[in-house]
PDB file of C-alpha atoms in Angstrom:
ATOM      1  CA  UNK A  27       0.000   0.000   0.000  1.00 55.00           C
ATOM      2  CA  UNK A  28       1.665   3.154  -0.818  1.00 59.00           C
ATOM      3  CA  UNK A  29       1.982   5.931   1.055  1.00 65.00           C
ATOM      4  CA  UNK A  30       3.443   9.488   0.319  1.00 65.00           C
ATOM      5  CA  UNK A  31       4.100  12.693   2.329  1.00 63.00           C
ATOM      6  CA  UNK A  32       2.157  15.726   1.329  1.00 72.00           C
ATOM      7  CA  UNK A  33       5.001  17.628   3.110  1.00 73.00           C
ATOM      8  CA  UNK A  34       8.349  15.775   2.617  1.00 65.00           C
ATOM      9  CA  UNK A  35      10.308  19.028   3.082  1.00 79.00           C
ATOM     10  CA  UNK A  36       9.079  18.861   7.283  1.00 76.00           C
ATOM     11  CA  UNK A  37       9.464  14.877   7.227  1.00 65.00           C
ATOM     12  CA  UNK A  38      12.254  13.726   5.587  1.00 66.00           C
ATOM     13  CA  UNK A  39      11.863  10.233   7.170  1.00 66.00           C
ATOM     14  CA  UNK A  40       8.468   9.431   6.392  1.00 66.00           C
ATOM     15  CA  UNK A  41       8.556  11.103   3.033  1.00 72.00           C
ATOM     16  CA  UNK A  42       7.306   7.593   1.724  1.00 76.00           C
ATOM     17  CA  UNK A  43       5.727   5.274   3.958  1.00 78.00           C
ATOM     18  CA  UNK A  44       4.794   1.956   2.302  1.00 85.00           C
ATOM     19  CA  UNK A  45       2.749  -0.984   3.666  1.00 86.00           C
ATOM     20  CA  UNK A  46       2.510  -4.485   3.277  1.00 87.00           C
ATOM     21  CA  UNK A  47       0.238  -6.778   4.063  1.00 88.00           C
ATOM     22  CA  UNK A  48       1.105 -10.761   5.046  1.00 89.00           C
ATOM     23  CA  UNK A  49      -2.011 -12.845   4.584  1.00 85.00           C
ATOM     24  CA  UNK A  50      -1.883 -15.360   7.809  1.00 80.00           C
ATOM     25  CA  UNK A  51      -0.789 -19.228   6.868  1.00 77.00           C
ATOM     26  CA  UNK A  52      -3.132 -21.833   6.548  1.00 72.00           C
ATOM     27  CA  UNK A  53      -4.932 -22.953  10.146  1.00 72.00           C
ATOM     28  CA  UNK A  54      -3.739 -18.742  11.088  1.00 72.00           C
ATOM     29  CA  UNK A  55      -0.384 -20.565  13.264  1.00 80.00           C
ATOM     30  CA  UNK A  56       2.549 -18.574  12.876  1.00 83.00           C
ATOM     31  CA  UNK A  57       5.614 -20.176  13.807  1.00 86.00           C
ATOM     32  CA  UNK A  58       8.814 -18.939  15.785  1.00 92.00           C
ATOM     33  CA  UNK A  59      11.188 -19.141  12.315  1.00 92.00           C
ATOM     34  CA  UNK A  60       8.597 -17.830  10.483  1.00 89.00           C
ATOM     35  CA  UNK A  61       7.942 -14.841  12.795  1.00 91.00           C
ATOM     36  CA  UNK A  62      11.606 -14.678  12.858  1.00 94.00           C
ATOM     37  CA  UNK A  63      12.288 -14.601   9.266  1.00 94.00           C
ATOM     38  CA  UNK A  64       9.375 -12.280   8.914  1.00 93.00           C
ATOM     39  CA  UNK A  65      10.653  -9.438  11.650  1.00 94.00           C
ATOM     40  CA  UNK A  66      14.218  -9.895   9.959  1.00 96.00           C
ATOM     41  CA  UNK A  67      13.550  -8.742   6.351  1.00 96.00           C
ATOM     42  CA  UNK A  68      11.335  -6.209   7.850  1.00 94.00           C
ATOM     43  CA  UNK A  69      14.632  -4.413   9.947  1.00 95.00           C
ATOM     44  CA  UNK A  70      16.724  -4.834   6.774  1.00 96.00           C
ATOM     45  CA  UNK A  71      14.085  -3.412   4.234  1.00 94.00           C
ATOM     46  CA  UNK A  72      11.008  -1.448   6.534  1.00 90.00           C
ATOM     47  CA  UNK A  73      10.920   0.250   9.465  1.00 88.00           C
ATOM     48  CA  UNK A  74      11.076  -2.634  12.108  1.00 89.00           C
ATOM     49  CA  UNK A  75       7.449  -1.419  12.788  1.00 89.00           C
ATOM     50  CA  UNK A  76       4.775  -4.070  12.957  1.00 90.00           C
ATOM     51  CA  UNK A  77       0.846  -4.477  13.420  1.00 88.00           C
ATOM     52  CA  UNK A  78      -1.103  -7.422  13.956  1.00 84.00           C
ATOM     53  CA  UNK A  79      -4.803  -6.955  12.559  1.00 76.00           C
ATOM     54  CA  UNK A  80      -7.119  -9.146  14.852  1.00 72.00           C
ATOM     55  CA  UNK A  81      -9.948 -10.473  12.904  1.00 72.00           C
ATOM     56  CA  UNK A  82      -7.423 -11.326   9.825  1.00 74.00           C
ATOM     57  CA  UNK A  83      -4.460 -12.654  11.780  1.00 76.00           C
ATOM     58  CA  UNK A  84      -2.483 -10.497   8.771  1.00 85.00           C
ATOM     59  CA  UNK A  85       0.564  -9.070   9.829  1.00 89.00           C
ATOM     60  CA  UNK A  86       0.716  -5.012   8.743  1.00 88.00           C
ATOM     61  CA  UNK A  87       4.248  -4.065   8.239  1.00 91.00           C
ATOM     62  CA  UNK A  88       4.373  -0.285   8.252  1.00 88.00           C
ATOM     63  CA  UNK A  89       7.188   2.144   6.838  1.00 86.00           C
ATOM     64  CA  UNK A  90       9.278   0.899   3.400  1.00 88.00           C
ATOM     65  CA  UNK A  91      10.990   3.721   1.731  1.00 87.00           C
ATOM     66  CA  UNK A  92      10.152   3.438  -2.025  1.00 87.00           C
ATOM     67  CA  UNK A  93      13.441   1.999  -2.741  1.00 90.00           C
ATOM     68  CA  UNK A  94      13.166  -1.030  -0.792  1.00 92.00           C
ATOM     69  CA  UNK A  95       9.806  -2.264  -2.239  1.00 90.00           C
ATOM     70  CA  UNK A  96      10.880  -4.577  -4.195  1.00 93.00           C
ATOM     71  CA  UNK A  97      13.954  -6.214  -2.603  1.00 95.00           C
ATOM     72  CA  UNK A  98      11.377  -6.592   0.643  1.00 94.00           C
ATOM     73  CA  UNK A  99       8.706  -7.769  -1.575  1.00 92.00           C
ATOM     74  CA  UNK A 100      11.717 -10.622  -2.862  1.00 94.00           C
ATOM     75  CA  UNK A 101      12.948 -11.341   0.088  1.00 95.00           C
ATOM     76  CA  UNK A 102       9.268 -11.869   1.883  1.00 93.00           C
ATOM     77  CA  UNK A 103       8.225 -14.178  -1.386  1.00 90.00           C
ATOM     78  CA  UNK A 104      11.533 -15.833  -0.722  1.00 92.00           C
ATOM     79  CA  UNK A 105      10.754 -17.615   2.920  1.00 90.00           C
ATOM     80  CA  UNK A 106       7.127 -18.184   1.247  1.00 86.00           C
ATOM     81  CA  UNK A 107       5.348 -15.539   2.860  1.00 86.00           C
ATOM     82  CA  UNK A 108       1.852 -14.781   1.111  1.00 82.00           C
ATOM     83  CA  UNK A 109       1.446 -10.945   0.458  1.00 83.00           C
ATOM     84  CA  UNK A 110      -1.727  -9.448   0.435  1.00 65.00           C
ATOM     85  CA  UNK A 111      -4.279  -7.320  -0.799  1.00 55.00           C
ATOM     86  CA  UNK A 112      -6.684  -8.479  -3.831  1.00 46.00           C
ATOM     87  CA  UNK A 113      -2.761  -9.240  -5.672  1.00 44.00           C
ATOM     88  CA  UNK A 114      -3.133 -12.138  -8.145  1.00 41.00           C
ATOM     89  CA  UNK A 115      -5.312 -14.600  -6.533  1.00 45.00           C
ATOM     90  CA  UNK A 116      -8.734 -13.915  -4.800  1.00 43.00           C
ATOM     91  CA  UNK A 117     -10.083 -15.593  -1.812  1.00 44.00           C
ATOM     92  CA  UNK A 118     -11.780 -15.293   1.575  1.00 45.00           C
ATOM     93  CA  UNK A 119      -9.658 -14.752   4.572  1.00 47.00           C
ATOM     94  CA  UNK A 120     -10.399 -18.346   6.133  1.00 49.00           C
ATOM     95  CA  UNK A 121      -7.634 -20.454   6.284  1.00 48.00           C
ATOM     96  CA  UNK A 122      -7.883 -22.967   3.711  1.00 49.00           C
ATOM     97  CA  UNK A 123      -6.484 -26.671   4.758  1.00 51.00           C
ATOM     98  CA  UNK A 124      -4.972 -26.739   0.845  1.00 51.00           C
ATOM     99  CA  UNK A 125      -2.409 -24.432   1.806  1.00 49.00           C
ATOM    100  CA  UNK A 126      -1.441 -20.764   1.449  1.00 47.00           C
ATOM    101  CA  UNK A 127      -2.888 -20.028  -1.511  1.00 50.00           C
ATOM    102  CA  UNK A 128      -6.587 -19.651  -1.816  1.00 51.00           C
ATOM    103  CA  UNK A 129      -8.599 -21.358  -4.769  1.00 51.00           C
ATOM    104  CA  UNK A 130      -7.993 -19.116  -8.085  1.00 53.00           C
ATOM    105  CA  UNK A 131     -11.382 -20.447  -9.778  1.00 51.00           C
ATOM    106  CA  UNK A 132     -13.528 -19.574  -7.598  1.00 47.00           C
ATOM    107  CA  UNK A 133     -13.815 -17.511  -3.996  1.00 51.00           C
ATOM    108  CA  UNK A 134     -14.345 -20.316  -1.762  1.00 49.00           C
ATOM    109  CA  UNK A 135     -10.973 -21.632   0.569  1.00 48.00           C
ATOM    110  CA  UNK A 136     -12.702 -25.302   0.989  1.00 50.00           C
ATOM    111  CA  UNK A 137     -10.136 -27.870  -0.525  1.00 50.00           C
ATOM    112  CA  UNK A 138     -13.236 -30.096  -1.634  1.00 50.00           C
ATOM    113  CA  UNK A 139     -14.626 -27.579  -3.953  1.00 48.00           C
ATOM    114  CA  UNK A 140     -11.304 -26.790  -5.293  1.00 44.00           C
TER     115      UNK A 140
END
């Protein structure tokens, strides 16, 4: 999600601001690595700065400097992380027992339909 300063002259550091969004695993369990691996790339590429949304069980990371959107955005596909938003594949935000990625045919996350 991208964010911009409408005054970049009086806040140099926030002058862009990006967000992105992890979509939770399947069965919403995080593990230790994962969290890990997660808060790493997020010191090397963001601003270390984190927010766990409640009723998703998405991870927010907040503050990426335009230049690092990409790299991040590797380095996060890298250790298998799902990034969200509508992206390339549409689905509910239940966890699906298939696996990370939701069913691209249709927008149900049940494994039998699929």
């Amino acid at each position: 999600i991208g964010r911009y300063s409408d005054v970049p002259e009086k806040f140099p550091n926030v002058e862009s601001f990006h967000t992105f969004r992890v979509n939770h695993p399947s069965g919403w369990f995080y593990t230790t690595k994962a969290l890990r691996q997660l808060c790493d790339v997020w010191e090397k590429y963001g601003s270390g700065m984190t927010n766990f949304h409640g009723s998703t069980g998405d991870i927010i990371l907040l503050g990426a400097p335009t230049a690092n959107l990409q790299p991040c955005f590797d380095a996060l596909s890298d250790m298998g992380a799902d990034l969200g938003g509508s992206g390339s594949i549409w689905g509910t935000q239940s966890p699906c027992p298939a696996g990370q990625g939701c069913c691209n045919c249709s927008l149900t996350t049940s494994a039998s339909v699929a």
